Every structure is written in structure tokens, then in C-alpha cells.
CSV table of C-alpha atoms and ligand atoms in Angstrom, one decimal:
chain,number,residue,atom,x,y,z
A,239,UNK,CA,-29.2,75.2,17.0
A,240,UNK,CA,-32.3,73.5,15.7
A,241,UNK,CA,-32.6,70.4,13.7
A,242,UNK,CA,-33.0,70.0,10.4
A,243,UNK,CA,-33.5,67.1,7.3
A,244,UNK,CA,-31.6,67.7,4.3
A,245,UNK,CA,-30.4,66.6,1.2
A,246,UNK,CA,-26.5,67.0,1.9
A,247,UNK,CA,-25.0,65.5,-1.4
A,248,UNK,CA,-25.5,64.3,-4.7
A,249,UNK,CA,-27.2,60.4,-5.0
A,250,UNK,CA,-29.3,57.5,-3.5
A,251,UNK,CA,-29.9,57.9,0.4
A,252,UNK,CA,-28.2,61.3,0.6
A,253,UNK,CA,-30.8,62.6,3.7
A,254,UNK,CA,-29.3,63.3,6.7
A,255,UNK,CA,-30.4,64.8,10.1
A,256,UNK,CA,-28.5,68.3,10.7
A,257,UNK,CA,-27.7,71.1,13.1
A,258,UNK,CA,-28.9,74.6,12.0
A,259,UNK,CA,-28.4,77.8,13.6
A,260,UNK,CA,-31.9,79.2,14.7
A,261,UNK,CA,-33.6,81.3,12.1
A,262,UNK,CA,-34.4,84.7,12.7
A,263,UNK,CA,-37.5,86.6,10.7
A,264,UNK,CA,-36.2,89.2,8.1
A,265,UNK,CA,-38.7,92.0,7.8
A,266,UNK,CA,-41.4,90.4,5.8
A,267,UNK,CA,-41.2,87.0,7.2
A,268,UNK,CA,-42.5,85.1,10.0
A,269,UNK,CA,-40.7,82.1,12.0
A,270,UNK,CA,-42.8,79.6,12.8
A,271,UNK,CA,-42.4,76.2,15.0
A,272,UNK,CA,-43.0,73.1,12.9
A,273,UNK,CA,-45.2,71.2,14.8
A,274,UNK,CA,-46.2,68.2,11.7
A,275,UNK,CA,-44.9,67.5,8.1
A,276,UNK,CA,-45.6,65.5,5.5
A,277,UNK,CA,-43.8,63.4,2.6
A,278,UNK,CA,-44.6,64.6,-0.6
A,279,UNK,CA,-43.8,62.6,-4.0
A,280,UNK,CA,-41.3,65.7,-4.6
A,281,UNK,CA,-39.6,65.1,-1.6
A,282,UNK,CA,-39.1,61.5,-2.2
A,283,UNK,CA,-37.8,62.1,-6.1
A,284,UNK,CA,-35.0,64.3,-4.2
A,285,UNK,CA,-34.5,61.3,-1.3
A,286,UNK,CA,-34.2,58.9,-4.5
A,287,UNK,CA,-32.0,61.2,-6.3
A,288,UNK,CA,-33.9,60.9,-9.7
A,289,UNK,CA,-33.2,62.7,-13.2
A,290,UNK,CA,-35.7,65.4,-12.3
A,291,UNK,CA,-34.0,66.0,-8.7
A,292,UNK,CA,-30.3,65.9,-10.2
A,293,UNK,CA,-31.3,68.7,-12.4
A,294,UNK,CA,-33.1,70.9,-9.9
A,295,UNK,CA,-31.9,70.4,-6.3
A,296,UNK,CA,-28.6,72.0,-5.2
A,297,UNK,CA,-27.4,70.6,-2.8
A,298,UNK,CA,-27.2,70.7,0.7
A,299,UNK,CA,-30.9,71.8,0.9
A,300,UNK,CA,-33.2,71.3,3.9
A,301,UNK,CA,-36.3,69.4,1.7
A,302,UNK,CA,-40.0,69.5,2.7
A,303,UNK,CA,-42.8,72.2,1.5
A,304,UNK,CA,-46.0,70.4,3.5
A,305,UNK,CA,-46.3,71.8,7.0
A,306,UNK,CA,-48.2,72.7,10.3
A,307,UNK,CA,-47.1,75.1,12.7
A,308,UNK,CA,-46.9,77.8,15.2
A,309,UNK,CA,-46.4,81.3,14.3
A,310,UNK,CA,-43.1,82.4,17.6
A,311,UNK,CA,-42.2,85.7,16.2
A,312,UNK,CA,-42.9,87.9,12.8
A,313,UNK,CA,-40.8,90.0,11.0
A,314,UNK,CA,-41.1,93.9,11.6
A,315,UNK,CA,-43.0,94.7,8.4
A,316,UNK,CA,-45.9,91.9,9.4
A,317,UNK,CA,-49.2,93.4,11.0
A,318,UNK,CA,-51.4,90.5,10.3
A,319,UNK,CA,-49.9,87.5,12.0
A,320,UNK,CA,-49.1,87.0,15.9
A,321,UNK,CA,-47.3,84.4,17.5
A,322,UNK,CA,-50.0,81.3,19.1
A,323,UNK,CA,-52.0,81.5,15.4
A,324,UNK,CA,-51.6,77.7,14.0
A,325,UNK,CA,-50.6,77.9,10.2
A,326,UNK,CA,-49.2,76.1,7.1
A,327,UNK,CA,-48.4,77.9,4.1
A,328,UNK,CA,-48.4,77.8,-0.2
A,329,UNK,CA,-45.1,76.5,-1.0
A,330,UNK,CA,-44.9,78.7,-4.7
A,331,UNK,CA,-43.4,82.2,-3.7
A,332,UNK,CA,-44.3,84.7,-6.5
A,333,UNK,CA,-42.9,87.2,-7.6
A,334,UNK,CA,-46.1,89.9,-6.8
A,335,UNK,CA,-45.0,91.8,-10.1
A,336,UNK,CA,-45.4,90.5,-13.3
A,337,UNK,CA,-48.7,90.3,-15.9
A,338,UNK,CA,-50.2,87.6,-13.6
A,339,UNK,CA,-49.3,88.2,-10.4
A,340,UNK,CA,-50.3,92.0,-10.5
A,341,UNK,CA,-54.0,90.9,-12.1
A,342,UNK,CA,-54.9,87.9,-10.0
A,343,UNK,CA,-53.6,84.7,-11.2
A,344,UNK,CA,-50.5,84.5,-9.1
A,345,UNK,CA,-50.6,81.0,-9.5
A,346,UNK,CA,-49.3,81.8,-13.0
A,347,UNK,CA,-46.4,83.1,-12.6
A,348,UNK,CA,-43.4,82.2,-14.3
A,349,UNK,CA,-40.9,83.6,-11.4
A,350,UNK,CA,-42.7,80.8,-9.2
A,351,UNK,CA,-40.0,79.6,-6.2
A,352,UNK,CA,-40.9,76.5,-5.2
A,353,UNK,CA,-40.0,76.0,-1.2
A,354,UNK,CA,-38.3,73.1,-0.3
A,355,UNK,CA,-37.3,72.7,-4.1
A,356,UNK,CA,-35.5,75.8,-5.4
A,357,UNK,CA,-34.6,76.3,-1.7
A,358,UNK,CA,-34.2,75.7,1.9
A,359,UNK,CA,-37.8,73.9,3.1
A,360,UNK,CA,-39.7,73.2,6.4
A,361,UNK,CA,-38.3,69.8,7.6
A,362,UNK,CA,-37.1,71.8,10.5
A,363,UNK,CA,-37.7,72.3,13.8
A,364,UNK,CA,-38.0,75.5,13.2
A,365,UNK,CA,-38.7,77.7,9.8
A,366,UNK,CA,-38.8,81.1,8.5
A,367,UNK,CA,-41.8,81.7,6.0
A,368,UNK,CA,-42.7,84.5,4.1
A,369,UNK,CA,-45.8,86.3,5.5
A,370,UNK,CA,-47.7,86.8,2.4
A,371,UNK,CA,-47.9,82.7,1.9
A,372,UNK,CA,-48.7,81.8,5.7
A,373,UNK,CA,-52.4,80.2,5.9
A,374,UNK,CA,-53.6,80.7,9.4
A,375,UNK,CA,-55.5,77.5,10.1
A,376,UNK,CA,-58.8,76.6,11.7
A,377,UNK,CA,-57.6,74.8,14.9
A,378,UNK,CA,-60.9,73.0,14.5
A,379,UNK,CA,-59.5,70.6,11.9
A,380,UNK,CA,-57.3,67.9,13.1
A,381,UNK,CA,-53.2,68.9,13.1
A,382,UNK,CA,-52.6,65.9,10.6
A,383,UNK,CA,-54.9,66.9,8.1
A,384,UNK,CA,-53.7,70.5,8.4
A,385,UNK,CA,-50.0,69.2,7.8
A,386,UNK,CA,-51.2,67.8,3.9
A,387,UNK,CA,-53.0,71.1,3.4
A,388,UNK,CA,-50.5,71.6,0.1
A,389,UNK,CA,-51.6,68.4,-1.2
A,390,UNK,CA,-55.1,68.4,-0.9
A,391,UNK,CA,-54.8,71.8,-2.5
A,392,UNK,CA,-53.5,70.3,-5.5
A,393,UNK,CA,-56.5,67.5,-5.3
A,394,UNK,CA,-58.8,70.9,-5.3
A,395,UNK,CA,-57.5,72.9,-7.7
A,396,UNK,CA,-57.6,69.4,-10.4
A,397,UNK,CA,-61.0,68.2,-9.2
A,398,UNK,CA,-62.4,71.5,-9.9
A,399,UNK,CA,-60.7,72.5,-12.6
A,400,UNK,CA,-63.8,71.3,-15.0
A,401,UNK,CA,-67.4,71.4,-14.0
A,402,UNK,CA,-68.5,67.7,-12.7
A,403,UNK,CA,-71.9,67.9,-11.5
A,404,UNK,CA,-73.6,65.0,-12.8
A,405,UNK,CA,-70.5,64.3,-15.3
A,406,UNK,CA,-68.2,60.6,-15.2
A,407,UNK,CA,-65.0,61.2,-14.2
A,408,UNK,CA,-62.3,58.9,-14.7
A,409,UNK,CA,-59.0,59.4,-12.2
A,410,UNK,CA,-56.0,57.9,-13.4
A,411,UNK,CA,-53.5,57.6,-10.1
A,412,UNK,CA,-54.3,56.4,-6.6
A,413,UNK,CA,-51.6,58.0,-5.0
A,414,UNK,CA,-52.4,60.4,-2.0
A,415,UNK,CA,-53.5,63.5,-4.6
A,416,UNK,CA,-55.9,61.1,-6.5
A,417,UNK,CA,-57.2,59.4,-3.4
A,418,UNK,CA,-58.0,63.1,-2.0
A,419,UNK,CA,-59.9,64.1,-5.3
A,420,UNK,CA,-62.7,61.0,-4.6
A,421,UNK,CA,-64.4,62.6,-2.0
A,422,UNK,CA,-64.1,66.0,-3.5
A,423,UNK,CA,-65.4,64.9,-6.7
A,424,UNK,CA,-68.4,63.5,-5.2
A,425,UNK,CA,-69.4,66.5,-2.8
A,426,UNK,CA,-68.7,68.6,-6.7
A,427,UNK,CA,-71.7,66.1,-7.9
A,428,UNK,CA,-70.1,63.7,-9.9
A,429,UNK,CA,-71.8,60.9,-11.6
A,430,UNK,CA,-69.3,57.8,-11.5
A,431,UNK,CA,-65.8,58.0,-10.2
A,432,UNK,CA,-63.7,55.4,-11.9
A,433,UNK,CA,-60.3,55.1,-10.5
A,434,UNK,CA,-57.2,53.0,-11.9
A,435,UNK,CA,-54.2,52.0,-10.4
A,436,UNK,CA,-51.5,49.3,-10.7
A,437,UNK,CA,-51.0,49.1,-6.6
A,438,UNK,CA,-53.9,47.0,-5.3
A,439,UNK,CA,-53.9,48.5,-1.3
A,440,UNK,CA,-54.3,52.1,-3.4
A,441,UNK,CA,-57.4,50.8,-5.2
A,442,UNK,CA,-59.0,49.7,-1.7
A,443,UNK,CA,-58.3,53.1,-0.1
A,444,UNK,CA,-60.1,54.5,-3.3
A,445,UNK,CA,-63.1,52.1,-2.9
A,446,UNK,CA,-63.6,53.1,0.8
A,447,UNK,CA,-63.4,57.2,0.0
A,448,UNK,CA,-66.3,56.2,-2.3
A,449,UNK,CA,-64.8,55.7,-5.8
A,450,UNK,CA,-67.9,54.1,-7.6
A,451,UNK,CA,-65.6,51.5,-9.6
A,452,UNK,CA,-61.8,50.7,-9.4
A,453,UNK,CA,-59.4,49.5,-12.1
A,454,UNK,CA,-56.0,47.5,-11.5
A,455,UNK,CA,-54.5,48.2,-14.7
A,456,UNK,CA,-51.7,46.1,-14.0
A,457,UNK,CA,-54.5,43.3,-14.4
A,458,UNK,CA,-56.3,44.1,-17.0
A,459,UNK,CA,-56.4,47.5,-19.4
A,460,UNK,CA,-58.9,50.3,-18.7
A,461,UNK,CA,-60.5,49.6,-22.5
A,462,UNK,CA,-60.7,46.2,-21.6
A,463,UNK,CA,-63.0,47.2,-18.3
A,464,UNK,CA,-65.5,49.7,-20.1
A,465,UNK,CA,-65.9,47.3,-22.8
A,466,UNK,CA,-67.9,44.7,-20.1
A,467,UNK,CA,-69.2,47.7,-17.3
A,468,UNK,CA,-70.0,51.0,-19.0
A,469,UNK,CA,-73.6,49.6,-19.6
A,470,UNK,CA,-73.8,49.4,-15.8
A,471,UNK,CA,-72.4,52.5,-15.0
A,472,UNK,CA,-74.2,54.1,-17.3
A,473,UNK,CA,-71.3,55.5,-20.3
A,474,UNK,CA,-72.0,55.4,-23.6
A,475,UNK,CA,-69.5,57.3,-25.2
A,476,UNK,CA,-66.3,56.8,-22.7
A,477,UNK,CA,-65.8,59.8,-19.3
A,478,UNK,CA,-66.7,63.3,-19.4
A,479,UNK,CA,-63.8,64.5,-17.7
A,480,UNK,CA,-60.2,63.3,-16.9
A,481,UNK,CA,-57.8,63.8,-14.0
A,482,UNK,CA,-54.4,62.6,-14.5
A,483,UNK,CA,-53.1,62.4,-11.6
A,484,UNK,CA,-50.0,59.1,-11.4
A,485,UNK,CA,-47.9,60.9,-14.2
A,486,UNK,CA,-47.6,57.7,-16.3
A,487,UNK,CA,-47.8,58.0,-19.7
A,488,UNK,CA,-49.7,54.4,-20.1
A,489,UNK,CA,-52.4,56.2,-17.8
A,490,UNK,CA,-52.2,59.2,-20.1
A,491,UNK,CA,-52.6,57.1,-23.2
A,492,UNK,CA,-55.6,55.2,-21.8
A,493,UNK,CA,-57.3,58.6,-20.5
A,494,UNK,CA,-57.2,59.9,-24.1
A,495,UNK,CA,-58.4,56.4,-25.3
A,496,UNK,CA,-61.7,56.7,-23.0
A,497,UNK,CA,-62.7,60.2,-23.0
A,498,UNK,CA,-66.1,60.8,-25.2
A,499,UNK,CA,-65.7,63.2,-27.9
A,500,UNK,CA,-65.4,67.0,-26.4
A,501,UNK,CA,-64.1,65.4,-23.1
A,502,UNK,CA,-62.0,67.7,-20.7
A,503,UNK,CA,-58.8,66.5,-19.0
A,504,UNK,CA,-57.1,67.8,-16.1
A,505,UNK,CA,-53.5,67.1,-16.0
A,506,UNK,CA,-51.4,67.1,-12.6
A,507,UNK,CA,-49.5,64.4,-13.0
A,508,UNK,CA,-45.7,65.1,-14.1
A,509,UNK,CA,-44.8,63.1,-17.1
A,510,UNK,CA,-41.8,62.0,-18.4
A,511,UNK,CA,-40.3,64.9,-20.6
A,512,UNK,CA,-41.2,63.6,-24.4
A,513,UNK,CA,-44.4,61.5,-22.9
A,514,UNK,CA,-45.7,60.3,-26.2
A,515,UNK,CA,-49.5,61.2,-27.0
A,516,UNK,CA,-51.7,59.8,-29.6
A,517,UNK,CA,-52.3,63.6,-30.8
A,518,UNK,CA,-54.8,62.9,-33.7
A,519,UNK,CA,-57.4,61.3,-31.0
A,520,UNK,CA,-56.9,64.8,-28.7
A,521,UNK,CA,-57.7,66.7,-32.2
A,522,UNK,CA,-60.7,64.5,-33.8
A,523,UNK,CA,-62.1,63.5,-30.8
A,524,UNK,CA,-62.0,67.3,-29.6
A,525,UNK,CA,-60.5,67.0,-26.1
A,526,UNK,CA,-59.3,69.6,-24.0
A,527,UNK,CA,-56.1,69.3,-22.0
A,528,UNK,CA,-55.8,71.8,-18.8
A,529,UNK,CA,-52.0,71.2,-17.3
A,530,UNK,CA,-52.5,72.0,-13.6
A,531,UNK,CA,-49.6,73.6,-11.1
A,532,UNK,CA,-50.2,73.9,-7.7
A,533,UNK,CA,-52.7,75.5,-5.9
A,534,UNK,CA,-55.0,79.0,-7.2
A,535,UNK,CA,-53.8,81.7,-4.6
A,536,UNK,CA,-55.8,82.1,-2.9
A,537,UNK,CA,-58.9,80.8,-4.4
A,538,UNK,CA,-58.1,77.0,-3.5
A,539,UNK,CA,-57.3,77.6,-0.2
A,540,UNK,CA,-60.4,79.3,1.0
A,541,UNK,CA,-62.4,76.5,-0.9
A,542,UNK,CA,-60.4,74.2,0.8
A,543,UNK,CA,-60.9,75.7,4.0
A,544,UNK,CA,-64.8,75.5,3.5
A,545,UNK,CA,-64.9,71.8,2.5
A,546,UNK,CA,-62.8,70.9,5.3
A,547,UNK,CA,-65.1,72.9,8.1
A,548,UNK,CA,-67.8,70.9,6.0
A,549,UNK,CA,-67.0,67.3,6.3
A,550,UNK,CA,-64.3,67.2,4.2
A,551,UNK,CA,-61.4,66.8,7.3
A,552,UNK,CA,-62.9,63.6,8.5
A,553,UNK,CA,-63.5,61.9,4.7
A,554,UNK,CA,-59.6,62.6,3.9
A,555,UNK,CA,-58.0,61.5,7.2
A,556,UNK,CA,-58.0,57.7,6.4
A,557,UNK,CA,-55.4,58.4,4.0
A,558,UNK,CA,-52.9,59.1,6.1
A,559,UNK,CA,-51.6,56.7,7.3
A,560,UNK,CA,-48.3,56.6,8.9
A,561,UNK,CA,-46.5,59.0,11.3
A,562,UNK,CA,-43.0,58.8,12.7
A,563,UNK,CA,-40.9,61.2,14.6
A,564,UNK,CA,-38.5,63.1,12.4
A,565,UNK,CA,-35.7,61.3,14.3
A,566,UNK,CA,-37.2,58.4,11.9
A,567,UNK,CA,-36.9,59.9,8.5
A,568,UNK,CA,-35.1,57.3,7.0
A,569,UNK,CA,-38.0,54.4,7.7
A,570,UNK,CA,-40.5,57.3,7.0
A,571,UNK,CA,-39.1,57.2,3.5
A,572,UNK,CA,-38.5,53.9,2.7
A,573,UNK,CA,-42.2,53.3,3.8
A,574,UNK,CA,-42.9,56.0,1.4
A,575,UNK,CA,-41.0,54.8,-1.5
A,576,UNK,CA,-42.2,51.1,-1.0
A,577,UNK,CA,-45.5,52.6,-2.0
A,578,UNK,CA,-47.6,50.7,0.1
A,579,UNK,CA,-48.7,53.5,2.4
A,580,UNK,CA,-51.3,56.8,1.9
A,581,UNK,CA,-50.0,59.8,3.3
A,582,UNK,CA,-46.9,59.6,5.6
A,583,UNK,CA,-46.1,62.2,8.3
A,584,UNK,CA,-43.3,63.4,10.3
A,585,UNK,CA,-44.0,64.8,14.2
A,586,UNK,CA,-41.7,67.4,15.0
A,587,UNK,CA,-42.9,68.5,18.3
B,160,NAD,P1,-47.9,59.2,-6.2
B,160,NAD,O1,-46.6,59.0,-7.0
B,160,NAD,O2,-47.9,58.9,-4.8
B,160,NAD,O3,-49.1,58.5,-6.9
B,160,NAD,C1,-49.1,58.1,-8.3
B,160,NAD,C2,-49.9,56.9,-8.3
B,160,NAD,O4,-50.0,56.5,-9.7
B,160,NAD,C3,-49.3,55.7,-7.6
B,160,NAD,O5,-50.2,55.1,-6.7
B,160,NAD,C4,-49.0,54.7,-8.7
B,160,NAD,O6,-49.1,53.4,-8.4
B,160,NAD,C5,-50.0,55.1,-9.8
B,160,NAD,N1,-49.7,54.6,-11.1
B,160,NAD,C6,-48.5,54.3,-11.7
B,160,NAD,N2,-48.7,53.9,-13.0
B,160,NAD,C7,-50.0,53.9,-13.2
B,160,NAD,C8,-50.8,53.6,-14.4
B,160,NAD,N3,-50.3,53.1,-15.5
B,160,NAD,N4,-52.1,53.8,-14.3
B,160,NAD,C9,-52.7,54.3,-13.1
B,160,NAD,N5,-52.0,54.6,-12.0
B,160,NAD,C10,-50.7,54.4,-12.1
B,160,NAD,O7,-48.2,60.8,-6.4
B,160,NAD,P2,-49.1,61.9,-5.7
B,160,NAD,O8,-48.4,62.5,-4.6
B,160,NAD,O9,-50.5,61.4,-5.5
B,160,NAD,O10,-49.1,62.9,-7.0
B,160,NAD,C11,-49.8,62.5,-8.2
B,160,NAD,C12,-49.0,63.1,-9.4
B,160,NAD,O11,-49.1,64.5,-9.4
B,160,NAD,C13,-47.5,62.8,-9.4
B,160,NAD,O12,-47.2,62.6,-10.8
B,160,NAD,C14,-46.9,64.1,-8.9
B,160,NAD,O13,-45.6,64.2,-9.3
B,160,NAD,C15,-47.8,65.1,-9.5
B,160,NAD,N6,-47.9,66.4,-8.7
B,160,NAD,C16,-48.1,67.5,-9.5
B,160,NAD,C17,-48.2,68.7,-8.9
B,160,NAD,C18,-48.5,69.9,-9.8
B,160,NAD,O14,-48.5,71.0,-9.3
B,160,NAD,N7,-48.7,69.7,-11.1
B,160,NAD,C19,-48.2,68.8,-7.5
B,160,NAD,C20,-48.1,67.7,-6.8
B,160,NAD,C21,-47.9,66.5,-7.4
B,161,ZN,ZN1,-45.2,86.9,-10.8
């Protein structure tokens, strides 16, 4: 039997450490032994038991979609994985035939299957995975930056989403994806990186990955800022490019309120369903709204893979932290949902 965390019933507090038989590999699948995982916002929405999770999650589910491991056996249809090879994997399973998947944009597809979320997911001890989504990993790069690998995906795919070289970016969101995008943004060339939040220890992280100027909008609003330092930082119009990136629609709002006319946003953050937007300033003001899901497959990951053989490893690795044995998952997630931490993860080994 192996252990496992899941979500065993509907409501608040509803994780709970279980027994699992061992998995076995069907033909196209690989089992892996789960050596690190990470919390995710997703996985902490399901641990709260919010609207979103009470209309998505059946329950009992094993949660958890971030993940580093070791390949133990592969299925009898897999010739390009061996057991030893250190890997994490994309999360979306596609569905490899429709329009998109069949002409390169799997990350398109509408039969996406999010691990974790429409199904069992990796807060295991040990996981089946299918083949086509395993990343093997540079064992170079530090085990706990290879364990947020989904994340920092996500912070890829946003940051890049637009051309920044020499462009003002504004982030709205200092959470772990928006804190990731700071020191991507600045390798991508980016002018100023101005960077709002309402949690204060999230702003400092920001400052220290090199955000050029930080806003606590629970202090004062982001309008109220630019009109006493854009001459300083050099704006005259408002930012070039937006990434949303909390998923609050007062950080939404105030994006659309500071972009200069023909400005292009980048939107990751999941908003409440009828999120109001003031939709004459998107249309006079020209703005361009890209809604971001997930990672490019498998375009984002080999980027990924590059920054992080490049520097990128070390410059991210602040943000995690907090680590706790699995055993601990219950402290591991209040500590997440208190807020006041970066990146949490869990040590299975
Ligand atoms: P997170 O919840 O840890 O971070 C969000 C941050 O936004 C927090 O630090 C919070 O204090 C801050 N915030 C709240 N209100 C704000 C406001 N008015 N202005 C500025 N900041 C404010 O989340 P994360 O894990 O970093 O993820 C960021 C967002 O992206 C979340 O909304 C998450 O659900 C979403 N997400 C989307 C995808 C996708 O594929 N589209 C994937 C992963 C995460
Ligand atoms: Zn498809």
C-alpha cells in the first residue's frame, strides 16, 4: 500500500492521509516515485472547499498536479523512458485528436484533463503518469525548483506571451506565479517591472527578484502611485503590457485603468465568473486581452528548461520557501492559506 493525500469528502478541512494500493503502469503510462511536491493555489481552493472546487472536484480524489520524481517502471508501449531518469510532468492531458491537438497547439484543446483536478493527482508516494506528458529533468537543477516546474511554466507562458524588450510591464499579483514572472521579465528585456499587491512580505519578495517599483494597493491605489512616479520611471502614457496574475477584479480594473492606449494584457489570473470590466476603456483605448491556460506543450517547457540551465534556477529558488514532510500536510496548508509564505513544498521521500 502506498500513501496518499486526498480530498475524502465534501467541505472545509476535508484532506486526509490515506492507504492506496500500489499503482501499476497501464500500457502507455509510466509509474514514477514522488520524490517532492508542491502546493499550488488549485490545490488549496479544493483544501478550502470553495465554489470553484464544490463544482469541479469529486470526491474522494488524491489532489496535487506539481511534482518531482523517479521514473521505477514504464508501461509496455513506452520506448523513451527508463527507470533512474528524474522527471515531472504537464498536468493538462489532451486529447492528441482534435483541430488543435493534431496541428500543434495542444495547449488548446478543449478535451483538456486536468491531473489532480478532474482526477486522481500526485500527492502520493507513488504515481502513474502518462508517458506522453513526463518531462525528464536536468538533474543539474536543484530538486525543489524542479518540483514547481508546473508553475513557473505558467509564469513562462504569461511573461512571454507579448514581446517586452524594452517595454513597462505592470504585474498585478505577487503570489508565487507573479513573483516567478520578475526575473523572467527582466532576462525578456523589460524596461520597468511594477508589481502590486495587498500582502506586504509578497511585495518584498518582489523587490528582491528585482521588480523595479512595488505597489501595496491595499495602501494606496495604483492610479494614485503613477500620478507621483511615472516621471521617474519614465511612463508617459501608463504600461505597455499587463500580466494579471492575483485574479482580483480590483487588480483587473486598475490594469485596464493604466495601460497606454494599444496596450497588451496577459490574463492568468482566474476571476470571479461575471468579473465586471469597464469595457469601453478596453475598446477606446484599443487594448488587447490574451486569457492564458497553462503551459504551450511543449514550447514552454523547453524554454523553461533553457532559462533554468541559464541562471534562471538560482533567481527563482528564494521563493520557495517552506518544506514539510507530507506527514505534515495539514500545517503545510494552513501555512499556505495564511498567505504569508512563497512556494510551499511537500518531501515525500
Ligand atoms: P496566489 O493566489 O498565491 O497569488 C495571488 C496574489 O494576488 C496574492 O499574493 C494576493 O495577495 C494578490 N492580490 C489579491 N488581491 C489583489 C489586488 N487587488 N491587487 C494585486 N494583488 C492582489 O496565486 P498564484 O499561484 O501565484 O497564481 C496566480 C493566479 O493565476 C491565481 O488567480 C491562480 O488561480 C491563477 N492560475 C491560473 C492558471 C492558468 O492556467 N490560467 C494556472 C495557475 C494559476
Ligand atoms: Zn485535443
Amino acid at each position: 500500500m502506498i500513501k496518499t493525500i486526498v480530498k475524502s469528502s465534501a467541505g472545509f478541512n476535508g484532506l486526509e492521509l490515506q492507504e492506496r494500493p500500489m499503482p501499476s503502469p497501464a500500457g502507455h503510462e509510466v509509474l514514477i516515485r514522488v520524490k517532492k511536491t508542491a502546493i499550488c493555489g488549485t490545490d488549496v481552493h479544493i483544501y478550502a472547499w470553495d465554489d470553484w472546487a464544490q463544482r469541479t472536484i469529486k470526491t474522494p480524489q488524491v489532489i496535487g498536479h506539481e511534482f518531482v520524481g523517479e521514473v521505477v517502471a514504464v508501461g509496455e508501449h513506452v520506448s523513451h523512458l527508463r527507470p533512474g531518469q528524474l522527471v515531472s510532468g504537464e498536468g493538462h492531458v489532451v486529447c492528441d485528436t482534435c483541430r488543435h491537438c493534431i496541428t500543434g497547439s495542444p495547449h488548446l484543446c478543449r478535451r483538456t484533463i486536468g491531473i489532480g483536478v478532474n482526477g486522481d493527482g500526485v500527492f502520493a508516494q507513488y504515481i502513474t503518469f502518462p508517458a506522453g506528458n513526463v518531462w525528464i529533468c536536468d538533474e543539474q537543477i536543484p530538486l525543489d525548483v524542479l518540483s514547481v516546474l508546473d508553475p513557473l511554466g505558467n509564469a513562462v507562458h504569461t511573461a512571454l506571451a507579448f514581446q517586452v524588450l524594452g517595454e513597462d510591464v505592470l504585474v498585478t499579483g505577487a503570489g508565487p506565479i507573479g513573483l516567478m514572472s520578475v526575473p523572467i521579465l527582466k532576462r525578456a528585456g523589460a524596461r520597468n517591472i511594477v508589481v502590486t499587491d495587498i500582502n506586504p512580505t509578497r511585495l518584498q519578495m518582489a523587490a528582491q527578484l528585482g521588480a523595479t517599483a512595488t505597489v501595496n494597493v491595499a495602501e494606496r491605489t495604483l492610479e494614485d502611485f503613477l500620478a507621483s512616479n511615472a516621471p521617474a520611471l519614465g511612463l508617459k502614457e501608463g504600461f505597455d503590457i499587463g500580466l494579471e496574475m492575483s485574479g482580483s477584479t480590483a487588480a483587473f480594473s486598475a490594469m485596464i485603468n493604466t495601460m497606454a492606449n494599444g496596450g497588451k494584457i496577459a490574463l492568468l489570473g482566474i476571476m470571479p465568473a461575471h468579473a465586471a470590466v469597464d469595457w469601453n476603456k478596453v475598446v477606446f483605448n484599443s487594448l488587447t486581452i490574451k486569457g492564458i491556460y497553462g503551459r504551450q506543450m511543449f514550447d514552454t517547457w523547453y524554454r523553461m528548461a533553457a532559462l533554468l540551465q541559464s541562471g534562471l534556477a538560482k533567481e527563482i529558488a528564494p521563493i520557495i520557501t517552506h518544506h514539510f514532510p507530507y506527514t505534515e500536510y495539514e500545517e503545510a496548508f494552513k501555512t499556505a492559506y495564511s498567505g504569508q509564505a512563497g512556494k510551499i513544498i511537500l518531501t515525500w521521500d
